[in-house]
mmCIF file of C-alpha atoms in Angstrom:
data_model
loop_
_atom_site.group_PDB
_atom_site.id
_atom_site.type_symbol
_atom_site.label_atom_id
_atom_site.label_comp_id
_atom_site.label_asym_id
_atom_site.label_seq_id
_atom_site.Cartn_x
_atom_site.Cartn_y
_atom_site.Cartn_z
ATOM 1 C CA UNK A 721 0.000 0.000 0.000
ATOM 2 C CA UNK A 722 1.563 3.231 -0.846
ATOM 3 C CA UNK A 723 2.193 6.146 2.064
ATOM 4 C CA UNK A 724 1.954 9.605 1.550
ATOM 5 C CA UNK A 725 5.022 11.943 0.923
ATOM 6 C CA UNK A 726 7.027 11.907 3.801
ATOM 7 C CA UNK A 727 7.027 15.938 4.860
ATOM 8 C CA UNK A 728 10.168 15.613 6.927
ATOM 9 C CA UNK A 729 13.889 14.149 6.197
ATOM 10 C CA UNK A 730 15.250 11.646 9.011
ATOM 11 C CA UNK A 731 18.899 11.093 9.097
ATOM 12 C CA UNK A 732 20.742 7.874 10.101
ATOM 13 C CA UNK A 733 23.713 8.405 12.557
ATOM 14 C CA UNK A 734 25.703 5.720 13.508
ATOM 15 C CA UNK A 735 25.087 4.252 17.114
ATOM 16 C CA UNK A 736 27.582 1.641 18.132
ATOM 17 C CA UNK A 737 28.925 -1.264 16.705
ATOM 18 C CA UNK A 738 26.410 -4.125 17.107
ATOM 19 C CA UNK A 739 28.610 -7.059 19.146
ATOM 20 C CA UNK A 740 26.524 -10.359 18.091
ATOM 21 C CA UNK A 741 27.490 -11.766 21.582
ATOM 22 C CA UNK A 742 25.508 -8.788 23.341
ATOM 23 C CA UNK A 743 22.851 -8.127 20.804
ATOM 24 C CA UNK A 744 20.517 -10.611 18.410
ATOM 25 C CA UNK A 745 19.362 -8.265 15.497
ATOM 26 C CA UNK A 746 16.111 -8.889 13.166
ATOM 27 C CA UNK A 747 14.120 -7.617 10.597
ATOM 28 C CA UNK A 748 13.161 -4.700 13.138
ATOM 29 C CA UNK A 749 16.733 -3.342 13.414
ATOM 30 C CA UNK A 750 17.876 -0.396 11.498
ATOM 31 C CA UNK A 751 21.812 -1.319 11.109
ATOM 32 C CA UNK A 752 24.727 -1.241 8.475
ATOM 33 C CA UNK A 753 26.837 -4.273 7.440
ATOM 34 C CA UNK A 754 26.387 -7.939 9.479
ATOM 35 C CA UNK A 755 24.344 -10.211 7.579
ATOM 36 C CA UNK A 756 20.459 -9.252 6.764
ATOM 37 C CA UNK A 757 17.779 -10.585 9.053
ATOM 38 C CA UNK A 758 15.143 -11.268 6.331
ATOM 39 C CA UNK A 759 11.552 -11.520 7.005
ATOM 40 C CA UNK A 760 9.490 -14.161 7.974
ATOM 41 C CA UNK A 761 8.394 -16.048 4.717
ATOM 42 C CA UNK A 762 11.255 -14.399 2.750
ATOM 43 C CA UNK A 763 13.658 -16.778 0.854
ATOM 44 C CA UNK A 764 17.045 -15.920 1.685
ATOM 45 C CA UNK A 765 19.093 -14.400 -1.295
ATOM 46 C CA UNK A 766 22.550 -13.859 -2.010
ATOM 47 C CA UNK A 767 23.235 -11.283 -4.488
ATOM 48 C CA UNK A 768 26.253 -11.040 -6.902
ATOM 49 C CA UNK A 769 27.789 -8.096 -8.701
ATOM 50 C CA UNK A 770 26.927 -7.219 -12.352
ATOM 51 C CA UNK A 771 30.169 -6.811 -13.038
ATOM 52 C CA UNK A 772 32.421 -9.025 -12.016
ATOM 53 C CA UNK A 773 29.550 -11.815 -10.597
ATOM 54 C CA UNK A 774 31.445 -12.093 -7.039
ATOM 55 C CA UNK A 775 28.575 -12.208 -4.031
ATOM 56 C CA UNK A 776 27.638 -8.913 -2.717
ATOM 57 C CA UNK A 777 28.423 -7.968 0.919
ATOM 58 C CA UNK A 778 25.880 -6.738 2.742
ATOM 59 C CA UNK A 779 25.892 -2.872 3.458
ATOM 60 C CA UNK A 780 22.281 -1.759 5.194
ATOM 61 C CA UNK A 781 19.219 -2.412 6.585
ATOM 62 C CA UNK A 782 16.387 -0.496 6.556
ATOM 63 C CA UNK A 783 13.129 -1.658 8.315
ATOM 64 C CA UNK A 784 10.419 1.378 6.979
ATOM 65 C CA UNK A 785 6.652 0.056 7.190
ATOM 66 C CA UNK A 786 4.667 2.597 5.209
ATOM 67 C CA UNK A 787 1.928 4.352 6.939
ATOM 68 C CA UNK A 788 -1.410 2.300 7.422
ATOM 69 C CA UNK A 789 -0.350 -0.748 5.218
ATOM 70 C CA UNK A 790 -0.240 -4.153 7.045
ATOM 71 C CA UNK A 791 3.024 -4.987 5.766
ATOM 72 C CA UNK A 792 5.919 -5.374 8.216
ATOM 73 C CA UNK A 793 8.360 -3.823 5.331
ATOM 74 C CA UNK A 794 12.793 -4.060 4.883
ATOM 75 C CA UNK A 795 15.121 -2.645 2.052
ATOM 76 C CA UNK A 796 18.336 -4.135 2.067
ATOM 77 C CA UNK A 797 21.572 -2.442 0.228
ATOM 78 C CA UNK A 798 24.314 -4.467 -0.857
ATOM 79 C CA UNK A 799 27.119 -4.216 -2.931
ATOM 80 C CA UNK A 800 30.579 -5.829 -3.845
ATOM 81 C CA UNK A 801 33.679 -4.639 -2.327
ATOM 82 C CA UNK A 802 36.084 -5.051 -5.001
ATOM 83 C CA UNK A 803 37.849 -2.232 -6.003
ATOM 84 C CA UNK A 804 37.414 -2.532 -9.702
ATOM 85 C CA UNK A 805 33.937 -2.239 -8.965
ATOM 86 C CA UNK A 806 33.338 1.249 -6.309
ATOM 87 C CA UNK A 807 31.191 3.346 -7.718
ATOM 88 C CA UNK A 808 29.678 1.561 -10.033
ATOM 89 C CA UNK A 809 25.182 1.443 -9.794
ATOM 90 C CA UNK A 810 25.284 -2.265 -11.612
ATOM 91 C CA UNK A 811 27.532 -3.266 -8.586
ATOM 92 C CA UNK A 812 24.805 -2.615 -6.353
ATOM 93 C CA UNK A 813 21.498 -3.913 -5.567
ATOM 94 C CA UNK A 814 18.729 -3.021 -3.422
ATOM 95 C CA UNK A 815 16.352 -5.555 -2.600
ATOM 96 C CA UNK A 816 12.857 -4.664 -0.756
ATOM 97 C CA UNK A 817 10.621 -7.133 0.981
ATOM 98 C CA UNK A 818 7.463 -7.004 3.055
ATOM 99 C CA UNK A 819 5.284 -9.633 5.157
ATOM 100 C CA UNK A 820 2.015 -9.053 6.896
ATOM 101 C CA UNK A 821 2.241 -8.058 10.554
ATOM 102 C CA UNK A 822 -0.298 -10.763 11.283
ATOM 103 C CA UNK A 823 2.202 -13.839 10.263
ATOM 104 C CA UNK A 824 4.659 -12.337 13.347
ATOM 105 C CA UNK A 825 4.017 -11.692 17.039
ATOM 106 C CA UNK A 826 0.504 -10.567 18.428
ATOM 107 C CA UNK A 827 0.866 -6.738 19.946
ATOM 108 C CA UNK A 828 1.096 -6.128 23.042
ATOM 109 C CA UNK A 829 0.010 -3.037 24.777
ATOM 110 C CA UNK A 830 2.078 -0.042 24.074
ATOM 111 C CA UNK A 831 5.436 -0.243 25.901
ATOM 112 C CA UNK A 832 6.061 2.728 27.931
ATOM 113 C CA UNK A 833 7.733 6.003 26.790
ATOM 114 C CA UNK A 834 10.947 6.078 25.536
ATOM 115 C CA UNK A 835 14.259 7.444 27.653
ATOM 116 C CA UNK A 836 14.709 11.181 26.711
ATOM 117 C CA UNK A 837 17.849 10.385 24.640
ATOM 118 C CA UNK A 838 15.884 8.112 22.372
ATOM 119 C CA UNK A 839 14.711 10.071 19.504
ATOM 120 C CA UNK A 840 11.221 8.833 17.291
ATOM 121 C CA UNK A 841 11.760 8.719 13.685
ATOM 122 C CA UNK A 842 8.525 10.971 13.422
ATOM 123 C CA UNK A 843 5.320 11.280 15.121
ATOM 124 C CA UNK A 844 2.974 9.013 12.711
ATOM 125 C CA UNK A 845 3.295 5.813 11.467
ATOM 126 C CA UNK A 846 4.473 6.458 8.766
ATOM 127 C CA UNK A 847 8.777 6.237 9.969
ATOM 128 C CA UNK A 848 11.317 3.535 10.164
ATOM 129 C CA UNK A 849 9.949 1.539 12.869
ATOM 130 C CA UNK A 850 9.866 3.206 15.905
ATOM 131 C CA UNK A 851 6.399 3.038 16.588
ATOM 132 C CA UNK A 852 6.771 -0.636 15.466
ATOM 133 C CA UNK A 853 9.138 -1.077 18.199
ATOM 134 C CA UNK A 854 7.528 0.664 20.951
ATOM 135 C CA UNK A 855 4.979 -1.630 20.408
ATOM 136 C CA UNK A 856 7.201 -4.798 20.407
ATOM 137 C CA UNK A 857 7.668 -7.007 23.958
ATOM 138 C CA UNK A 858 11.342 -6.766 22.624
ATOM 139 C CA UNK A 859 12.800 -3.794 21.717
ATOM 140 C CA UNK A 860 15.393 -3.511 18.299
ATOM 141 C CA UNK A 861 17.499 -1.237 20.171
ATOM 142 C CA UNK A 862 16.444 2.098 18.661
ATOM 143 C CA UNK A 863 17.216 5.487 19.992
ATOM 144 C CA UNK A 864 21.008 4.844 21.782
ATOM 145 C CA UNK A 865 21.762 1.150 20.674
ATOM 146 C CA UNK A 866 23.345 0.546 24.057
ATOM 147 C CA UNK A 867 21.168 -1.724 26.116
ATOM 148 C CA UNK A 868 22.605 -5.243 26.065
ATOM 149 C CA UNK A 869 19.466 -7.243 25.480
ATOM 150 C CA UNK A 870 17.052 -5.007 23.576
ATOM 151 C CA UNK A 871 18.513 -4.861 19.737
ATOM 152 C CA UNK A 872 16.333 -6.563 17.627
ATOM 153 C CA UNK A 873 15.481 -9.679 19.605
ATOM 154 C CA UNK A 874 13.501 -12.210 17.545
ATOM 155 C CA UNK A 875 9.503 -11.962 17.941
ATOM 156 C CA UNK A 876 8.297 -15.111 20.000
ATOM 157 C CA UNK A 877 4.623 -14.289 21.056
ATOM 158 C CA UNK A 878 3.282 -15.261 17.536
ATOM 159 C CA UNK A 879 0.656 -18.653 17.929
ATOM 160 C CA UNK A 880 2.948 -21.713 18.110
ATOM 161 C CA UNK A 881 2.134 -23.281 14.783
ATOM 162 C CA UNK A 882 3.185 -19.705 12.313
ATOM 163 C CA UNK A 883 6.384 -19.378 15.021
ATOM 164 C CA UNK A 884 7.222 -23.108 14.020
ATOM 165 C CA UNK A 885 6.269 -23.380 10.416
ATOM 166 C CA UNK A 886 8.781 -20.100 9.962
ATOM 167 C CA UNK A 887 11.378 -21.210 12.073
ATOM 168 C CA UNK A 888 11.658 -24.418 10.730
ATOM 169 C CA UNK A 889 11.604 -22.594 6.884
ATOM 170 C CA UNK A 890 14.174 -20.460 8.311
ATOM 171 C CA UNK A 891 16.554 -22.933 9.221
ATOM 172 C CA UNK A 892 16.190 -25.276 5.878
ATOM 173 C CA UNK A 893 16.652 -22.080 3.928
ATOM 174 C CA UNK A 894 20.362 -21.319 5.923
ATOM 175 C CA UNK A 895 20.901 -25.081 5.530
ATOM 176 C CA UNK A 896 20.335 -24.316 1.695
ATOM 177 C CA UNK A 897 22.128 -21.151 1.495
ATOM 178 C CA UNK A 898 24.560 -21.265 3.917
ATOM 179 C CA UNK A 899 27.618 -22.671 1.499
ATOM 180 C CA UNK A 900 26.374 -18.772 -1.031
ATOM 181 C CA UNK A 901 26.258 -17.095 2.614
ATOM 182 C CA UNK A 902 29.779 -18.396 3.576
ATOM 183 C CA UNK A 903 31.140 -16.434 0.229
ATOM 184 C CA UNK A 904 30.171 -13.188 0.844
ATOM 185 C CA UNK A 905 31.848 -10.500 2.503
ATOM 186 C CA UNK A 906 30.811 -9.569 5.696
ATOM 187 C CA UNK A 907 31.025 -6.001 6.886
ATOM 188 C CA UNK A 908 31.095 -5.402 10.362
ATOM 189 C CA UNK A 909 27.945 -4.460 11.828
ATOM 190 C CA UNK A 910 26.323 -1.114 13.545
ATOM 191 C CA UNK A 911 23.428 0.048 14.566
ATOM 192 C CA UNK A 912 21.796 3.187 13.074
ATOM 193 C CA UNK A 913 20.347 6.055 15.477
ATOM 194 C CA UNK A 914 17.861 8.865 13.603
ATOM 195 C CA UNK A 915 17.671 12.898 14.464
ATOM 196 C CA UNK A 916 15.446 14.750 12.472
ATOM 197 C CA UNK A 917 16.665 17.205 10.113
ATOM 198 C CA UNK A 918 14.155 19.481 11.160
ATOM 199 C CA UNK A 919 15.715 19.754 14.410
ATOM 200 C CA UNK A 920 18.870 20.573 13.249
ATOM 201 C CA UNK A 921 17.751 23.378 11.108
ATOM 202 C CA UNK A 922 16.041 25.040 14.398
ATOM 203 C CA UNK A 923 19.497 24.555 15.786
ATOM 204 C CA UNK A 924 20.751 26.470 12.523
ATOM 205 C CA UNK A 925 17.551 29.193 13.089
ATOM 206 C CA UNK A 926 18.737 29.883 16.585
ATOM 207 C CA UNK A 927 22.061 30.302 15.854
ATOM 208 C CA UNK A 928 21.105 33.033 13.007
ATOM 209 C CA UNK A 929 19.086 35.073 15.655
ATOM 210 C CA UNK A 930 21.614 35.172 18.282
ATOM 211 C CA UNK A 931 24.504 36.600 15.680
ATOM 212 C CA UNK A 932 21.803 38.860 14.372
ATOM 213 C CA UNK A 933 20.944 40.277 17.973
ATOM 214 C CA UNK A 934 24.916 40.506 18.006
ATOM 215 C CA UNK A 935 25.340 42.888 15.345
ATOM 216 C CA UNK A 936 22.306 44.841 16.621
ATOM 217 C CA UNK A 937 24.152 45.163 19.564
ATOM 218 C CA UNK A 938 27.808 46.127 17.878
ATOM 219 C CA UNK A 939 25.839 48.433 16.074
ATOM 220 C CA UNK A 940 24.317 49.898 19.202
ATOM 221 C CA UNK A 941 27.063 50.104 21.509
ATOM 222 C CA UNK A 942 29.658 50.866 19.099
ATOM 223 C CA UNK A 943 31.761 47.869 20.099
ATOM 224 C CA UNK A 944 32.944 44.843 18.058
ATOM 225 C CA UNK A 945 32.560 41.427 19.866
ATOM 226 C CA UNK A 946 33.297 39.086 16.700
ATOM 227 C CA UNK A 947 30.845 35.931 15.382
ATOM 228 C CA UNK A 948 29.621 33.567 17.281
ATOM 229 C CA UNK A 949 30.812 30.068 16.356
ATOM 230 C CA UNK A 950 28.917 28.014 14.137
ATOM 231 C CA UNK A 951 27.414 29.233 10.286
ATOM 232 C CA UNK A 952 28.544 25.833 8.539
ATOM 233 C CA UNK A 953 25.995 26.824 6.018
ATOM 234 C CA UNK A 954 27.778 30.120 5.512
ATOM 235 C CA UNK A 955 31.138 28.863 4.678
ATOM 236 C CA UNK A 956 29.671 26.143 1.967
ATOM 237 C CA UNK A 957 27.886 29.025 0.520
ATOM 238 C CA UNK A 958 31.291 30.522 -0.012
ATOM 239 C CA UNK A 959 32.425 27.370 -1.630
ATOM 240 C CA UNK A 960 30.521 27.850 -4.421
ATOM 241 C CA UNK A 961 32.188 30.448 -6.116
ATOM 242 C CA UNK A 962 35.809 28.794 -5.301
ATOM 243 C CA UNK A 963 33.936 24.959 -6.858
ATOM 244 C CA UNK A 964 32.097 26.438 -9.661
ATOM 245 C CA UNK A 965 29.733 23.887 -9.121
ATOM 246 C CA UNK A 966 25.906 24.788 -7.953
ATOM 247 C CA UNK A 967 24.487 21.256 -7.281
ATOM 248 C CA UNK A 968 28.041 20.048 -5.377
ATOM 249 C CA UNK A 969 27.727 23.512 -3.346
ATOM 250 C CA UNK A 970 23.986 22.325 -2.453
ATOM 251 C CA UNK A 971 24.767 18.983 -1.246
ATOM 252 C CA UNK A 972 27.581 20.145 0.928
ATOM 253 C CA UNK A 973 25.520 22.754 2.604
ATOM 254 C CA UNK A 974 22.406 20.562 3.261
ATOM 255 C CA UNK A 975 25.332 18.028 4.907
ATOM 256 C CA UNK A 976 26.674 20.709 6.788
ATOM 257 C CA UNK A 977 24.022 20.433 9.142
ATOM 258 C CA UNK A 978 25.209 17.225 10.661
ATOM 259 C CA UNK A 979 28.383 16.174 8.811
ATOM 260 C CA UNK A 980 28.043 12.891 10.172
ATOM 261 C CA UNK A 981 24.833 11.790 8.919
ATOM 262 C CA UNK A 982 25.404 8.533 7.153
ATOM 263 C CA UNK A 983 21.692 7.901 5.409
ATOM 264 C CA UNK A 984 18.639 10.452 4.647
ATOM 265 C CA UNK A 985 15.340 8.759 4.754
ATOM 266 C CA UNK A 986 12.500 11.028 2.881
ATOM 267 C CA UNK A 987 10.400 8.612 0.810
ATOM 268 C CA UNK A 988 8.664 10.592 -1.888
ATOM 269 C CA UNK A 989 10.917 13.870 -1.524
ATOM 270 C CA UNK A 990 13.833 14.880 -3.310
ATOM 271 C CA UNK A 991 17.101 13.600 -3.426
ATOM 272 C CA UNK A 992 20.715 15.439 -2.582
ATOM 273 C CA UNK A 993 22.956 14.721 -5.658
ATOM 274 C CA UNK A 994 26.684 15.440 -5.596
ATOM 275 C CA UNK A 995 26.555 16.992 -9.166
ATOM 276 C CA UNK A 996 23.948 17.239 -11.738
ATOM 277 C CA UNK A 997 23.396 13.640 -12.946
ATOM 278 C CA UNK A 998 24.120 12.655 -17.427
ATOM 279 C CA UNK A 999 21.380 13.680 -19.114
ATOM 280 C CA UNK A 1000 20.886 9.930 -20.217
ATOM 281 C CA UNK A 1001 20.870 9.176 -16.558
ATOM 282 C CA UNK A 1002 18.226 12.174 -15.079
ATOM 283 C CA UNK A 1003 15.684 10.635 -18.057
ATOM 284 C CA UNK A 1004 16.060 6.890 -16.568
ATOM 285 C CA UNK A 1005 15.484 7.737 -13.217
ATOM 286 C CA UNK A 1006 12.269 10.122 -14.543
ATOM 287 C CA UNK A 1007 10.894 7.401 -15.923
ATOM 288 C CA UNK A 1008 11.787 4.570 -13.990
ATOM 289 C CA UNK A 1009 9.446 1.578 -13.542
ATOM 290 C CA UNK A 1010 8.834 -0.913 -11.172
ATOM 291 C CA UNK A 1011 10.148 -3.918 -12.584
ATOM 292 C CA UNK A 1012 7.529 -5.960 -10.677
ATOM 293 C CA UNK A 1013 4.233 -3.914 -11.206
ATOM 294 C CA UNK A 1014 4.931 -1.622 -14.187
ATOM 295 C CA UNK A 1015 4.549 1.285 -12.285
ATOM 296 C CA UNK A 1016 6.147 4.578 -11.288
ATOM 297 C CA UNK A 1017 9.310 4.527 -8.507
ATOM 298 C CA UNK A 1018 9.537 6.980 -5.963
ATOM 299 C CA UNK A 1019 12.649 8.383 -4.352
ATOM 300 C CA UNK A 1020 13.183 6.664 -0.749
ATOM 301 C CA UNK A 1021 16.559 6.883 1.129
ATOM 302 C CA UNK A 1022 19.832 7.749 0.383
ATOM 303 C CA UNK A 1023 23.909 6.558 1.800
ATOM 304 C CA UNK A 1024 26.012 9.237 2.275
ATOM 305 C CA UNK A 1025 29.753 9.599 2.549
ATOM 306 C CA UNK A 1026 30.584 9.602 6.179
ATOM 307 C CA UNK A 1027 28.866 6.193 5.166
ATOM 308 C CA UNK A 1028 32.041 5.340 3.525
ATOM 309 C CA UNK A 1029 34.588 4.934 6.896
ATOM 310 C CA UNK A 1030 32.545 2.330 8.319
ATOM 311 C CA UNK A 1031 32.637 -0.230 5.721
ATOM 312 C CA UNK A 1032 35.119 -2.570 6.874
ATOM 313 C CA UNK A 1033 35.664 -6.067 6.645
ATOM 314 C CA UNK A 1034 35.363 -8.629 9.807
ATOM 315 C CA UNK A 1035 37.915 -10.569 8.360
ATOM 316 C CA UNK A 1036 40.463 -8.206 8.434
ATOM 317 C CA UNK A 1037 40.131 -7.673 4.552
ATOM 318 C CA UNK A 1038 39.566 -4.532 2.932
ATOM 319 C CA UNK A 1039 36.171 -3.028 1.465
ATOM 320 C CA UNK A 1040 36.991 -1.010 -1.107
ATOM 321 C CA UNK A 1041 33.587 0.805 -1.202
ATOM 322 C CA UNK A 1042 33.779 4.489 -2.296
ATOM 323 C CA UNK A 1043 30.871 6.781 -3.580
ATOM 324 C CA UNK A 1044 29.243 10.154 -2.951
ATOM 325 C CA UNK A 1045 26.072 9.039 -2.943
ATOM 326 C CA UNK A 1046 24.248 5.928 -3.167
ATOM 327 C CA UNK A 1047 20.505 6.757 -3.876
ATOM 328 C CA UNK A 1048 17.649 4.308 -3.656
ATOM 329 C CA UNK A 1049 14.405 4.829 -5.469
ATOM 330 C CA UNK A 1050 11.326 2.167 -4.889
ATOM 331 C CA UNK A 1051 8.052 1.645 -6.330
ATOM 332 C CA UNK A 1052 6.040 3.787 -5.295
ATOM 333 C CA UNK A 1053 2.943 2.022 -4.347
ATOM 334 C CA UNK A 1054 5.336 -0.629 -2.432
ATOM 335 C CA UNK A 1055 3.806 -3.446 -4.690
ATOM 336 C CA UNK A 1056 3.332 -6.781 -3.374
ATOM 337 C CA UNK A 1057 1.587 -10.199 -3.268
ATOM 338 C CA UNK A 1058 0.731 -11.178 -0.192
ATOM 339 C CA UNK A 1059 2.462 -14.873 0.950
ATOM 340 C CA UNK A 1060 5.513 -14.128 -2.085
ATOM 341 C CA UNK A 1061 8.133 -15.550 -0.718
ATOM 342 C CA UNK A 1062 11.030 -13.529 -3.085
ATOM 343 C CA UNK A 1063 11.992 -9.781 -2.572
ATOM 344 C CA UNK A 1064 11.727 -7.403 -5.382
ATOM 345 C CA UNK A 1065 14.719 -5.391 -6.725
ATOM 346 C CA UNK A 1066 14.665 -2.067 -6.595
ATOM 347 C CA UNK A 1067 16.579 0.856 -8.511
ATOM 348 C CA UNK A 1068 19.757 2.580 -6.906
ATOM 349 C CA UNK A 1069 22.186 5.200 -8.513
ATOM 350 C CA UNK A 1070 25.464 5.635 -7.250
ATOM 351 C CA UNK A 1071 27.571 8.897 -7.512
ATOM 352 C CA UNK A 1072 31.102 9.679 -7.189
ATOM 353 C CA UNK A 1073 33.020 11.649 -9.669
ATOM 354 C CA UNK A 1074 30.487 12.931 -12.680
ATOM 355 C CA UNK A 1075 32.817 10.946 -15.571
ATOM 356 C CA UNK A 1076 32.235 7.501 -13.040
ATOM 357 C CA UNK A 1077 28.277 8.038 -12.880
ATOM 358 C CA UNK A 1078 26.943 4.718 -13.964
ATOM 359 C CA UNK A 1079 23.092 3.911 -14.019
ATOM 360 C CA UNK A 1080 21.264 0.334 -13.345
#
């Protein structure tokens, strides 16, 4: 069922490194790298690249119900590590899946408010799980990701028989899989903590009014006390002139708010794009349709750079994953057949330099 626009951006921070002998993660936690926690009913899939066909690693999970649809909902990102292959869109693939809430646990009354340091995703239904997990006997470890037994704990309230019949499935399907699972890449694993943008940009607002009451003040007094500290968006607009590049300038000012936001979630609003995409490109994603349904895609989430630092390897091994920008866009009435057991792929475009743009 589709969800209306989302009216405000949510950005992904990262929250601690998710330690698999503290914390069990599932479909409910929002985390980058480990290996995905798939939904009940959902054959398991290994992904390889379209380039060089080695298996994807990996590189987020998303869990982002739409608003009142009775889908429990994921997008996973992966993409291979191998050098030859950063920045290239057919070296990544983006896989979304849904299940109804009915085939998992029963709710239970509303747990009770959240710590003041946890922060919701937004204040409807329509957000990345919050309200999901507020509702949950056991929590996926939103809002601080440092409570030892409240990440993303498996549901276990569902009626015996469904709780059985999936588990079992579960376990054939990793019995099936597990030689594909073996070969990928694993990156290690961290849970993802939100702040609204919106926030930050009252931050920004209070900020401009105390400097502005400061020169109102110089002015009065006759006195010269200096800025305050702060005005990131300020100096990137003076970047702009040195770049000679418009759409770069934008993205680094909208970043500048919280330079180390690793993901923007704003399904149905506009994406940040390090430079204006190839005109061959911009038409694609215009006109992009749901391979599934036949209809139109939607703009959903996007990586960002500081992105880029986490990705490493738990074998020691390096990830050579590098981009700008790694946007996802999905169909936009979040198609789906209830009791389909595959995910559908969905459309991503990576950006680094403009000459390396490639589309898939």
């Amino acid at each position: 069922m589709a969800s209306r626009a989302q009216e405000q951006t949510l950005l992904g921070l990262c929250d601690g490194e998710l330690d698999s002998n503290r914390h069990r993660s599932s479909f409910l936690t929002n985390k980058v790298g480990g290996h995905p926690d798939w939904l009940p009913g959902i054959s398991r899939q290994s992904p390889r690249c379209g380039r060089c066909g080695a298996p994807l690693a990996h590189v987020v999970q998303v869990y982002c119900p739409l608003e009142a649809s009775p889908y429990h909902r994921n997008l996973h990102l992966f993409a291979c590590p191998g050098a030859a292959c950063s920045g290239r869109s057919d070296c990544w693939t983006v896989l979304r899946s849904q299940c109804l809430e009915e085939r998992t646990a029963s709710r239970p009354a509303p747990a009770q408010e959240a710590p003041p340091a946890a922060t919701e995703w937004c204040d409807t239904a329509d957000d990345w799980g919050v309200e999901e997990e507020e509702e949950e006997e056991e929590k996926d470890g939103w809002g601080g990701g440092v409570e030892e037994d409240s990440h993303g704990q498996e549901e276990t309230t569902a009626p015996e028989e469904k709780a059985g019949e999936v588990d079992v499935s579960s376990r054939l399907q990793d019995l099936n899989l597990g030689a594909s699972r073996e070969d990928a890449p694993v990156l290690r694993p961290f849970f993802i903590s939100v702040a609204e943008e919106s926030d930050l940009c009252g931050e920004r607002d209070d900020l401009r009014h105390a400097q502005q009451l400061l020169r109102e003040y110089e002015s009065r007094e006759g006195v010269a006390v200096g800025e305050l500290e702060g005005g990131c968006e300020e100096k990137y607009e003076k970047t702009s002139a040195r770049h000679g590049d418009a759409v770069f300038s934008r993205f680094m000012k909208k970043i500048s708010l919280c330079p180390q936001q690793i993901l923007r979630y704003c399904r149905g609003g506009k994406p940040l794009f390090v430079s204006e995409p190839p005109p061959a490109a911009a038409a694609s994603l215009a006109s992009a349709a749901c391979g599934r349904c036949g209809g139109s895609r939607t703009f959903e989430l996007q990586l960002m750079p500081a992105l880029v630092s986490l990705l490493r390897r738990t074998d020691g091994g390096e990830a050579e994953l590098e981009f700008g920008t790694v946007l996802v866009y999905t169909c936009t009435d979040s198609c789906w057949t209830a009791g389909s057991g595959a995910a559908v792929e969905e459309l991503c475009f990576v950006q680094t330099d403009p000459d390396q743009q490639l589309f898939k």
